PDB file of C-alpha atoms in Angstrom:
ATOM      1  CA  UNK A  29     118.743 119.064  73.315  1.00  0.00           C
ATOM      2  CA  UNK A  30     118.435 115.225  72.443  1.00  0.00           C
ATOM      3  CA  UNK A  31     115.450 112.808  73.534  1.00  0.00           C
ATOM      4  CA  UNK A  32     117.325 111.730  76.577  1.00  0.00           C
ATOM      5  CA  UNK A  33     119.066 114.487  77.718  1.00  0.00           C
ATOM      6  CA  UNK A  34     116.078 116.088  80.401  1.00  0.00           C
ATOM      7  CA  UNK A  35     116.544 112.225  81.440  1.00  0.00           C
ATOM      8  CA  UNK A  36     120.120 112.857  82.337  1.00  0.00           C
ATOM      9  CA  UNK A  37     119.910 116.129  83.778  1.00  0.00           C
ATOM     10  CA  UNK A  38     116.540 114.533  86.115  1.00  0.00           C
ATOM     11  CA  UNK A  39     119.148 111.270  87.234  1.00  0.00           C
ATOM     12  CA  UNK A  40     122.344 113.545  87.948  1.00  0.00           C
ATOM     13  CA  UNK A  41     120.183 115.998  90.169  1.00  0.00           C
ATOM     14  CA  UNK A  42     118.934 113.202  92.227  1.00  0.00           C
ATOM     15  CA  UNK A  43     122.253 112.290  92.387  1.00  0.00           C
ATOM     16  CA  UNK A  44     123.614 115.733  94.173  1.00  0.00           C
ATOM     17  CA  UNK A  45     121.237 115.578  96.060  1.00  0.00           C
ATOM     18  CA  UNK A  46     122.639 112.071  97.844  1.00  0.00           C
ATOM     19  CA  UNK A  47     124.545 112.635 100.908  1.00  0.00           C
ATOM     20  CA  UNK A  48     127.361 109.922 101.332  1.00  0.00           C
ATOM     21  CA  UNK A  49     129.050 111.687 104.367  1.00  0.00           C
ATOM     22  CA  UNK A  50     126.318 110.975 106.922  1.00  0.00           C
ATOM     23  CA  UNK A  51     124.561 107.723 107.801  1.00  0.00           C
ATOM     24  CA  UNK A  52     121.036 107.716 106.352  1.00  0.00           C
ATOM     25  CA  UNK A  53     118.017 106.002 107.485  1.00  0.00           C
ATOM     26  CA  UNK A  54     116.790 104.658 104.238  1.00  0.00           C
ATOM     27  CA  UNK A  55     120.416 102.962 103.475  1.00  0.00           C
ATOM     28  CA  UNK A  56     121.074 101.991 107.521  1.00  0.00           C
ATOM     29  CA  UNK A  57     117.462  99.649 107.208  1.00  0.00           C
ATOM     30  CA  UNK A  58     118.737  98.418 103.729  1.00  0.00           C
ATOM     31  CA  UNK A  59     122.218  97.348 105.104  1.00  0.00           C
ATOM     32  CA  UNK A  60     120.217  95.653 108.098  1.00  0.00           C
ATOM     33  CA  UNK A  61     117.687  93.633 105.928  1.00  0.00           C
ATOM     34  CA  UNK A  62     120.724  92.497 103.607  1.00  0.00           C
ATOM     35  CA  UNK A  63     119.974  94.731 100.728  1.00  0.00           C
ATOM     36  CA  UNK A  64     122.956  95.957  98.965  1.00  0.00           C
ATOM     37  CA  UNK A  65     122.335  99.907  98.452  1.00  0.00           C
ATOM     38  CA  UNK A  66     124.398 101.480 101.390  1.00  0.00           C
ATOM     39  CA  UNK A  67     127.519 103.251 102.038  1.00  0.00           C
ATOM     40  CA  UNK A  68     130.417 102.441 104.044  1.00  0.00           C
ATOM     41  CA  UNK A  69     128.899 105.406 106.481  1.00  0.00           C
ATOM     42  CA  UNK A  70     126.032 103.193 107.088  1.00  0.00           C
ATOM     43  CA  UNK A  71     127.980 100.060 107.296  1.00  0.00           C
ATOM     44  CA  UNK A  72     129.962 101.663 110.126  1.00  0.00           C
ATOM     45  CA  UNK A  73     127.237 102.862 111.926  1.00  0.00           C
ATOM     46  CA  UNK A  74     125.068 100.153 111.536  1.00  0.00           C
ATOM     47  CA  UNK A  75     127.562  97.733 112.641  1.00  0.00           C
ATOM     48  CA  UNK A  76     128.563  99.930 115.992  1.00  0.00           C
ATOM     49  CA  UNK A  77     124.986  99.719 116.546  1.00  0.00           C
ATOM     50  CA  UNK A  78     125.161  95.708 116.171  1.00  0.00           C
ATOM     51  CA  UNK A  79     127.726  96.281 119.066  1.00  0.00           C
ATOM     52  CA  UNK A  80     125.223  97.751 121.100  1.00  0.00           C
ATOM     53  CA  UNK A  81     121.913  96.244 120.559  1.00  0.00           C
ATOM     54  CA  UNK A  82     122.093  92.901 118.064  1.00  0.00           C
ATOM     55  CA  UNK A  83     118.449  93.502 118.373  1.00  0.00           C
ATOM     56  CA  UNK A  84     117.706  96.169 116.372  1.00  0.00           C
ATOM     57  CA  UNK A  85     118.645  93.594 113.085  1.00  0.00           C
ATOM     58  CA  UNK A  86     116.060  91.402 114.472  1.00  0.00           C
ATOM     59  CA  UNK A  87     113.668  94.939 113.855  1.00  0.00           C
ATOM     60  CA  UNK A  88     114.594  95.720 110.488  1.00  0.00           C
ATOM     61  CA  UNK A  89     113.549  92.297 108.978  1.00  0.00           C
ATOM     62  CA  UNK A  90     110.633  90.950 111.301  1.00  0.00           C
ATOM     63  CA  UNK A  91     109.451  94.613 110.536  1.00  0.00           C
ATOM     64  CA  UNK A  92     109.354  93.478 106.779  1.00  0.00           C
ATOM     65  CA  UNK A  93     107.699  90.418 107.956  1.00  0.00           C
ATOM     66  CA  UNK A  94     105.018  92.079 109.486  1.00  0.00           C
ATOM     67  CA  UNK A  95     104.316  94.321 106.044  1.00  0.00           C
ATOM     68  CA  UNK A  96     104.026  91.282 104.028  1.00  0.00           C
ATOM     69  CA  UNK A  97     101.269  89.659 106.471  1.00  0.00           C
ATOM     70  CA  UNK A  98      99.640  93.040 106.654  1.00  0.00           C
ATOM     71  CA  UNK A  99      98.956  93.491 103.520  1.00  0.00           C
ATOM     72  CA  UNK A 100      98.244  89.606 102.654  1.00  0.00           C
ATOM     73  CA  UNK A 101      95.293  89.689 105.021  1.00  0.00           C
ATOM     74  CA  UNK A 102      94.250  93.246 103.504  1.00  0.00           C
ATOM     75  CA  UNK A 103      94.452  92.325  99.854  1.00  0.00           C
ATOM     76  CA  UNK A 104      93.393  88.979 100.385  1.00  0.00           C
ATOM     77  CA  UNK A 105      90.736  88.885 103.354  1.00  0.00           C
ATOM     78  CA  UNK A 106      89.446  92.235 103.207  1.00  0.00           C
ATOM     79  CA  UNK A 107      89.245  92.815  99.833  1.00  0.00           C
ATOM     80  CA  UNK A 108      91.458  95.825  99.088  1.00  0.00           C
ATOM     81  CA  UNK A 109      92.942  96.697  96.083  1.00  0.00           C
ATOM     82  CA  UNK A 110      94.479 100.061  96.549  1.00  0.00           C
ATOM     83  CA  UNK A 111      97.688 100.616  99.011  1.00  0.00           C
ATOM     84  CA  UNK A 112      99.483 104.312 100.028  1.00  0.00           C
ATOM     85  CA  UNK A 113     102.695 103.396 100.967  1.00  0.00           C
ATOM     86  CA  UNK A 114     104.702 106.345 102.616  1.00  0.00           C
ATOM     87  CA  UNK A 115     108.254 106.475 103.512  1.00  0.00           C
ATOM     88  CA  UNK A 116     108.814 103.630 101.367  1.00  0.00           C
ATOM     89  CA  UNK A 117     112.399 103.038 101.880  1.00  0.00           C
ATOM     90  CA  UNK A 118     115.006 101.374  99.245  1.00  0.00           C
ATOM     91  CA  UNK A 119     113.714  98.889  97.162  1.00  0.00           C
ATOM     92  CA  UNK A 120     114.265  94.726  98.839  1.00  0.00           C
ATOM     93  CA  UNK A 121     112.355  91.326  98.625  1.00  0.00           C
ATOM     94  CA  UNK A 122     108.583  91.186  98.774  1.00  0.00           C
ATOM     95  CA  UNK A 123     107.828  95.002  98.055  1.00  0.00           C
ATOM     96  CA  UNK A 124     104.141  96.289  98.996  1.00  0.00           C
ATOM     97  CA  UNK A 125     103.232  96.060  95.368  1.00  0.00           C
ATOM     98  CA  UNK A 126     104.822  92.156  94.871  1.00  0.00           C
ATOM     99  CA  UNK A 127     102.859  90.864  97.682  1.00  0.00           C
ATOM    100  CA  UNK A 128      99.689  92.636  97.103  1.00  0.00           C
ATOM    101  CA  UNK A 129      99.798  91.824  93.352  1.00  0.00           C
ATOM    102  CA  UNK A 130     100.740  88.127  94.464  1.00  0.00           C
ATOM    103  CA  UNK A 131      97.167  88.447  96.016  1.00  0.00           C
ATOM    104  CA  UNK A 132      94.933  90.430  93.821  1.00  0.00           C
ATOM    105  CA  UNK A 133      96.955  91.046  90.268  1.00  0.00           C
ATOM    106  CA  UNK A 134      94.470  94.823  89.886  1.00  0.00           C
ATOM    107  CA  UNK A 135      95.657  96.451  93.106  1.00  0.00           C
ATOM    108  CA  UNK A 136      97.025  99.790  92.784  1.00  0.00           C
ATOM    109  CA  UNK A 137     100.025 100.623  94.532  1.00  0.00           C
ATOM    110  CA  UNK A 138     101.439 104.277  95.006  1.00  0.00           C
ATOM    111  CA  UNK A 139     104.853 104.953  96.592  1.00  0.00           C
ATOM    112  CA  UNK A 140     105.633 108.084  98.595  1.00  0.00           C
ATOM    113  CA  UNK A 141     109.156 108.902  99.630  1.00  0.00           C
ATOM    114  CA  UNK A 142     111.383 112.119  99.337  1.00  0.00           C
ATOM    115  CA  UNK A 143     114.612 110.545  99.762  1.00  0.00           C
ATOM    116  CA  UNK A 144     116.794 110.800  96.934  1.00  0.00           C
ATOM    117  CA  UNK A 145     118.354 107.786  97.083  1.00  0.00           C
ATOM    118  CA  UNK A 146     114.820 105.884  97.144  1.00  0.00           C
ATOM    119  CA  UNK A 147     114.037 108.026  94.238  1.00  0.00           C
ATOM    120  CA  UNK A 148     117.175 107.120  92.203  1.00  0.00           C
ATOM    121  CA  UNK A 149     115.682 103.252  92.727  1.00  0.00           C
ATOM    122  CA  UNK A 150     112.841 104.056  92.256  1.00  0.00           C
ATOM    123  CA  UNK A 151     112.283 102.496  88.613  1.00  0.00           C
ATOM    124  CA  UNK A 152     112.390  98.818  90.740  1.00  0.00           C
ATOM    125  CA  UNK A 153     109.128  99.898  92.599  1.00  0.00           C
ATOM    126  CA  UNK A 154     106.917 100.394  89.311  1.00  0.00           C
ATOM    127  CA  UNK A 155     106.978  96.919  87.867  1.00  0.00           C
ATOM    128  CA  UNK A 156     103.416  95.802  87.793  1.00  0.00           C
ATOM    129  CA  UNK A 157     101.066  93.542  87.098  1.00  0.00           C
ATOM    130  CA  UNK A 158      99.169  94.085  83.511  1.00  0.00           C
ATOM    131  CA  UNK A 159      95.674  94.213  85.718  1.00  0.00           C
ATOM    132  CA  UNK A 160      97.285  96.543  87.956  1.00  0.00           C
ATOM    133  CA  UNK A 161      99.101  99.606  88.718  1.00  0.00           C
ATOM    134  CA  UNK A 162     102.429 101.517  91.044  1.00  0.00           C
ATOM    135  CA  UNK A 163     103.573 104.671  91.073  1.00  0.00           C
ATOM    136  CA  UNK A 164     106.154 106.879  92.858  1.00  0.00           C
ATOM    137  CA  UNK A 165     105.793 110.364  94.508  1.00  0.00           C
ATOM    138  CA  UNK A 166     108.983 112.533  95.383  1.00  0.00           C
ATOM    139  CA  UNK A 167     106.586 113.893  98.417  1.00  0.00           C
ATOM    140  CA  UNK A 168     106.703 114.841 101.885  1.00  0.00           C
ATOM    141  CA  UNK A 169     104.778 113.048 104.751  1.00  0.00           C
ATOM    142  CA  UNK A 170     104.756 116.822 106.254  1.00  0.00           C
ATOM    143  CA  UNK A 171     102.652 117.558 103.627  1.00  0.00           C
ATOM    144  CA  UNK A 172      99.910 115.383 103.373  1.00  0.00           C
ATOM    145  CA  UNK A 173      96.914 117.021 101.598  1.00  0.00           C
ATOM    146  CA  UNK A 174      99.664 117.353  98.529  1.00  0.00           C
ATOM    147  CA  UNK A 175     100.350 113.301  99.101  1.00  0.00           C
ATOM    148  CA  UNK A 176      96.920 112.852  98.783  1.00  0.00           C
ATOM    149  CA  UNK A 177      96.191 115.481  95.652  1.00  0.00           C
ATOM    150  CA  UNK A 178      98.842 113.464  94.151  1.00  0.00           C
ATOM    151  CA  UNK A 179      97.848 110.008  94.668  1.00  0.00           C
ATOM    152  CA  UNK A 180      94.700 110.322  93.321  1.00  0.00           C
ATOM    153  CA  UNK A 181      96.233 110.099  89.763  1.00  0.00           C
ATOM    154  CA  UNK A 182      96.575 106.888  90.272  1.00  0.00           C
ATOM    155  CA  UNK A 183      94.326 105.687  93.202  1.00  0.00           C
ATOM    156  CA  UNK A 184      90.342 106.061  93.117  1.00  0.00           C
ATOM    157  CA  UNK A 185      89.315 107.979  97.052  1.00  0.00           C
ATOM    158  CA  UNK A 186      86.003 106.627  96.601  1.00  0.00           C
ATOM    159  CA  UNK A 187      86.938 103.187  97.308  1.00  0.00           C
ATOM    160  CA  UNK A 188      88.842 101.809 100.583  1.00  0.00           C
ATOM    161  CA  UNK A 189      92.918 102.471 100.501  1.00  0.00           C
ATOM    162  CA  UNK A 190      94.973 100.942 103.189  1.00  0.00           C
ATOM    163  CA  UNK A 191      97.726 103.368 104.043  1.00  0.00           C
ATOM    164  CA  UNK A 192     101.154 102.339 105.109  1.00  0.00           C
ATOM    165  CA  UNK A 193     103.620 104.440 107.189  1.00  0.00           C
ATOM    166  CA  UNK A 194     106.263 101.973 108.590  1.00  0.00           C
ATOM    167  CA  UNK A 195     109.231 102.422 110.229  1.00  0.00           C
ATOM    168  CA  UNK A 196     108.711 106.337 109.035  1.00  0.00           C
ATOM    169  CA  UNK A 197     106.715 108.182 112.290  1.00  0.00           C
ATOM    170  CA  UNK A 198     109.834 107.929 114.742  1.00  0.00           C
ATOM    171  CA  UNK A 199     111.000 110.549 111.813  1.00  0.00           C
ATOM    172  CA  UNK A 200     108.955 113.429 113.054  1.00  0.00           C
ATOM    173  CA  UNK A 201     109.856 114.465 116.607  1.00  0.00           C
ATOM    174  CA  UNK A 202     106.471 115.767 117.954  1.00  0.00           C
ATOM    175  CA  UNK A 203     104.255 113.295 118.908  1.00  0.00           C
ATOM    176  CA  UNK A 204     101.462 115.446 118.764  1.00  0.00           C
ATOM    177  CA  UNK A 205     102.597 116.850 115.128  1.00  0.00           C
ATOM    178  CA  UNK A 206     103.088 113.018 114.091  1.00  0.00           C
ATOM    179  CA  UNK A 207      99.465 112.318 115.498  1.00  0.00           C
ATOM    180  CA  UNK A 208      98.004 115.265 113.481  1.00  0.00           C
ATOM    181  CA  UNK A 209      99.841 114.185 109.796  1.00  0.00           C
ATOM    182  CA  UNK A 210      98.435 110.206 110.500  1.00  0.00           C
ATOM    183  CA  UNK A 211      95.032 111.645 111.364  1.00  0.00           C
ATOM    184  CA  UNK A 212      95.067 114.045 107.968  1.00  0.00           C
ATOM    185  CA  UNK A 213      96.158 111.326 105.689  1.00  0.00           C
ATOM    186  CA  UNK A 214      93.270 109.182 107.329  1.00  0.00           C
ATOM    187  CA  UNK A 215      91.063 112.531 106.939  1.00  0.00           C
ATOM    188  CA  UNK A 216      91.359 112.208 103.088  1.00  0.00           C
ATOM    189  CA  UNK A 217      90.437 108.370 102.969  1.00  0.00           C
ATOM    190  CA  UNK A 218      87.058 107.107 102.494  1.00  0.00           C
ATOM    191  CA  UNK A 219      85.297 104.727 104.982  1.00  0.00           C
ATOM    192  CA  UNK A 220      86.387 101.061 104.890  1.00  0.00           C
ATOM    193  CA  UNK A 221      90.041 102.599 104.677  1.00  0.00           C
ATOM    194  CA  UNK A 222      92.451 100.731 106.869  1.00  0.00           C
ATOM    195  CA  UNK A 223      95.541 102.350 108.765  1.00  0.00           C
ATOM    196  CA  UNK A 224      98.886  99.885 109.082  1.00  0.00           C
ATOM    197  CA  UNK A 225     101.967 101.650 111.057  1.00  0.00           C
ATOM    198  CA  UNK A 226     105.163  99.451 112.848  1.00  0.00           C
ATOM    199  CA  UNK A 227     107.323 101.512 114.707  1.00  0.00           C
ATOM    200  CA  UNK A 228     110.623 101.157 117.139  1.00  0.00           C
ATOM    201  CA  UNK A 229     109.841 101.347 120.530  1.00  0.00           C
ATOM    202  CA  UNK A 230     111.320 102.124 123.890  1.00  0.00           C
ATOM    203  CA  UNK A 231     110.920  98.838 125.279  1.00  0.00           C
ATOM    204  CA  UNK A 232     114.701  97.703 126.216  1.00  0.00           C
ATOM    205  CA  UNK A 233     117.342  99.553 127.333  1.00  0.00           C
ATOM    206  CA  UNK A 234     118.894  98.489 124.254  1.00  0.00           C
ATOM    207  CA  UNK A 235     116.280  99.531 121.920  1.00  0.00           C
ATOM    208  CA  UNK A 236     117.017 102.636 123.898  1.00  0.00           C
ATOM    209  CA  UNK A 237     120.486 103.416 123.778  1.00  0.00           C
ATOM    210  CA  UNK A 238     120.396 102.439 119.913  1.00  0.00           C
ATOM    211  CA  UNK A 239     118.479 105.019 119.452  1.00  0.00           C
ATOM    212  CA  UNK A 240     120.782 107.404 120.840  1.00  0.00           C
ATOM    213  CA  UNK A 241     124.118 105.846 119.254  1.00  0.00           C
ATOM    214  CA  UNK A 242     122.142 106.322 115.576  1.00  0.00           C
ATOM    215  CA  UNK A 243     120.890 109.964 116.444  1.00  0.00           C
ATOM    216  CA  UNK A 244     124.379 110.844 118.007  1.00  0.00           C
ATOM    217  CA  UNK A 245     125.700 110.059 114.211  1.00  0.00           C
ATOM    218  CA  UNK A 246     124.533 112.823 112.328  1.00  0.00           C
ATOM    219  CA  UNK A 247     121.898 111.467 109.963  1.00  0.00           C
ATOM    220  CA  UNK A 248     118.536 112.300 111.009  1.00  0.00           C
ATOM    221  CA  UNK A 249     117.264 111.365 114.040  1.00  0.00           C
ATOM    222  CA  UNK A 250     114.579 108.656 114.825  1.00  0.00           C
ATOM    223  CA  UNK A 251     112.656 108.344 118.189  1.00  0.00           C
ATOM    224  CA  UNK A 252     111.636 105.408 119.498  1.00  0.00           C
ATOM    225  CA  UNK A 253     108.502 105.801 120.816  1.00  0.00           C
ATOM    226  CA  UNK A 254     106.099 103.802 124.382  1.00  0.00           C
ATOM    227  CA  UNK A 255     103.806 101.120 123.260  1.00  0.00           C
ATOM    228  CA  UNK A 256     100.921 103.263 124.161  1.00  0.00           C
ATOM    229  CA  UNK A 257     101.608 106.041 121.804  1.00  0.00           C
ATOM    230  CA  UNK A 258     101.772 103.625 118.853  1.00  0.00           C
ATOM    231  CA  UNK A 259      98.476 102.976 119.858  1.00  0.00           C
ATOM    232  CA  UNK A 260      97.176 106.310 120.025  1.00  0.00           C
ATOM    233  CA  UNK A 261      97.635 106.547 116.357  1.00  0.00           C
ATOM    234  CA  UNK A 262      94.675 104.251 116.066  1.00  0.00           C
ATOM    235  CA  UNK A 263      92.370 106.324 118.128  1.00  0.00           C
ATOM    236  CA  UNK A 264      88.999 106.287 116.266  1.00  0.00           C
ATOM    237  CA  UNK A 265      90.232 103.256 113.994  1.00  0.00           C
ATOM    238  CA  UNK A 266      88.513  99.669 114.810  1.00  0.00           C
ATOM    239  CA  UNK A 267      91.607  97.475 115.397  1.00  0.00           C
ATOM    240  CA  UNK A 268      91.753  94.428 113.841  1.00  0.00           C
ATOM    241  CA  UNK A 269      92.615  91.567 115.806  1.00  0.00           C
ATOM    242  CA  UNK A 270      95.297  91.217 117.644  1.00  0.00           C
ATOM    243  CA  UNK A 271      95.421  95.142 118.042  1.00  0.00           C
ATOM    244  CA  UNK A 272      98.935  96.774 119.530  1.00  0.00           C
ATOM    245  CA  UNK A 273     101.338  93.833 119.397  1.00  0.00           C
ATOM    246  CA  UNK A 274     104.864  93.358 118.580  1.00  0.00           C
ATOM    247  CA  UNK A 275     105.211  92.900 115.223  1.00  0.00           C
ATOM    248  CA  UNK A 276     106.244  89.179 115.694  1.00  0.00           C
ATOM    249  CA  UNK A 277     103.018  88.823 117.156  1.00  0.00           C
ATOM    250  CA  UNK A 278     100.808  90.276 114.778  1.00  0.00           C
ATOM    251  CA  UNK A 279      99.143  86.870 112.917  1.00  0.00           C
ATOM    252  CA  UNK A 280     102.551  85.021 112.679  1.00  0.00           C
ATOM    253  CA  UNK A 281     102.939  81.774 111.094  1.00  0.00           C
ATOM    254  CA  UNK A 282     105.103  80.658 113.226  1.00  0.00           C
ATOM    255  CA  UNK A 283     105.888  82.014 117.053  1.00  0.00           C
ATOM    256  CA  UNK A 284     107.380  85.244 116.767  1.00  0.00           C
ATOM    257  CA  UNK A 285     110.445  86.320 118.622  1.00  0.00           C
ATOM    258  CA  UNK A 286     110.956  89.293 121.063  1.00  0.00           C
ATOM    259  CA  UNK A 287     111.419  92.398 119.506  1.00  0.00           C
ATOM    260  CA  UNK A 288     111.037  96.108 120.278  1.00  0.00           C
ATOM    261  CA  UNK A 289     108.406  96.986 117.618  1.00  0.00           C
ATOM    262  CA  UNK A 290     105.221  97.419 117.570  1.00  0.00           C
ATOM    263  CA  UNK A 291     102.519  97.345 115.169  1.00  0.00           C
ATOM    264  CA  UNK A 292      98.781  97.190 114.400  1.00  0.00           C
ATOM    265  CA  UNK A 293      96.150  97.566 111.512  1.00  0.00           C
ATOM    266  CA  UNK A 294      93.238  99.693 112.166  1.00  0.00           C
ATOM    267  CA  UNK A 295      89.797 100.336 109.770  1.00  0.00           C
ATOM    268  CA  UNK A 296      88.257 103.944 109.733  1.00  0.00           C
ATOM    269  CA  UNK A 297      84.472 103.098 110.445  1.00  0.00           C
TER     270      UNK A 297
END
């Protein structure tokens, strides 16, 4: 066996494992944010969806927005240097690890994602800083005392981590089981730790019927969930300031549009 060849065999088993016949989440977000790694599955589905609800494009990237302000204020204002990002999606513009490097050039960054497609990309989400670190876990959010086992290679649990799950929850179809993963995850993070989540939400009849056009297509389905249970993902966090808002609203720069997502960062006391 040559030097490269476990290399090979690695890449072309991630590649069976990609799925071009059904629309995928992960690819569907790209196409909407203007990346470029989708198939013409996605395309069509994303742009019946455009038919239905123009909105939901308006999601995808003031979603990103909100990330990039999130963790701004978290590397920058609150001091943290260590990020969990899970369901981390394909690789665009302003990554977790670009803007909180752009910040604080030491903050460690791990990736979590079990997507395959993510995973074949993968390589573009462990550029780093010298002073600082990324890595990338093929893990499972339904899993998340392995996520954590795993992260601490590269992240330190006795310091503060902010942990990430965006656009990811309206994955798991259980409320309650989606409450009890956020609330393990949190479980395993020291005090100081801070909680950032943006979801859909069944706020239009748009939003709504969106929903059901991209779960009617096969790939797996995503719930859009009320305002309120967003919120209860905080419960025993101290929100910071503005709390539950649309993501739009959460400390914009400029006024935010309407959209039907919601967001909020939270601190475990």
């Amino acid at each position: 066996m040559t030097e490269h060849e476990p290399e090979l065999a690695a890449a072309a088993e991630i590649r069976a494992r990609i799925d071009t016949d059904k629309p995928h989440s992960a690819r569907f977000w790209n196409y909407f944010v203007g990346g470029k790694d989708h198939y013409e599955v996605d395309r069509e589905i994303g742009d019946h969806i455009k038919e239905i609800f123009p909105g939901l494009v308006d999601v995808a990237r003031t979603s990103r927005h909100f990330l990039g302000r999130a963790v701004t204020h978290l590397a920058g204002e609150q001091g943290i240097r260590q990020f969990l990002d899970i369901g981390t999606g394909l690789p665009t513009a302003d990554n977790t690890h670009e803007v909180a490097q752009r910040v604080a050039p030491d903050a460690r960054i791990v990736y979590v994602d079990n997507d395959p497609l993510v995973l074949a990309h993968a390589r573009a989400l462990l550029t780093s800083t010298p002073e600082g670190e990324t890595a990338y876990l093929d893990a499972n959010l339904y899993e998340p005392e392995a996520v954590l086992k795993a992260a601490e290679h590269t992240l330190d649990f006795s310091k503060p981590v902010a942990l990430m799950i965006l656009n990811t929850l309206g994955h798991v179809a259980e409320y309650g089981q989606a409450r009890d993963l956020v609330s393990r995850l949190m479980a395993g993070l020291p005090s100081g730790s801070y909680l950032v989540i943006s979801d859909s939400t069944a706020t239009s009849e748009g939003m709504i019927a969106a929903s059901d056009a991209y779960n009617a297509s096969g790939a797996v389905p995503y719930y859009v969930r009320a305002v309120d249970e967003i919120a209860g993902f905080f419960d025993g966090l101290e929100l910071v300031e503005p709390g539950v808002v649309q993501v739009t609203q959460w400390r914009p720069e400029a006024a935010g549009s309407v959209v039907d997502a919601y967001g909020a960062v939270g601190r475990k006391p």
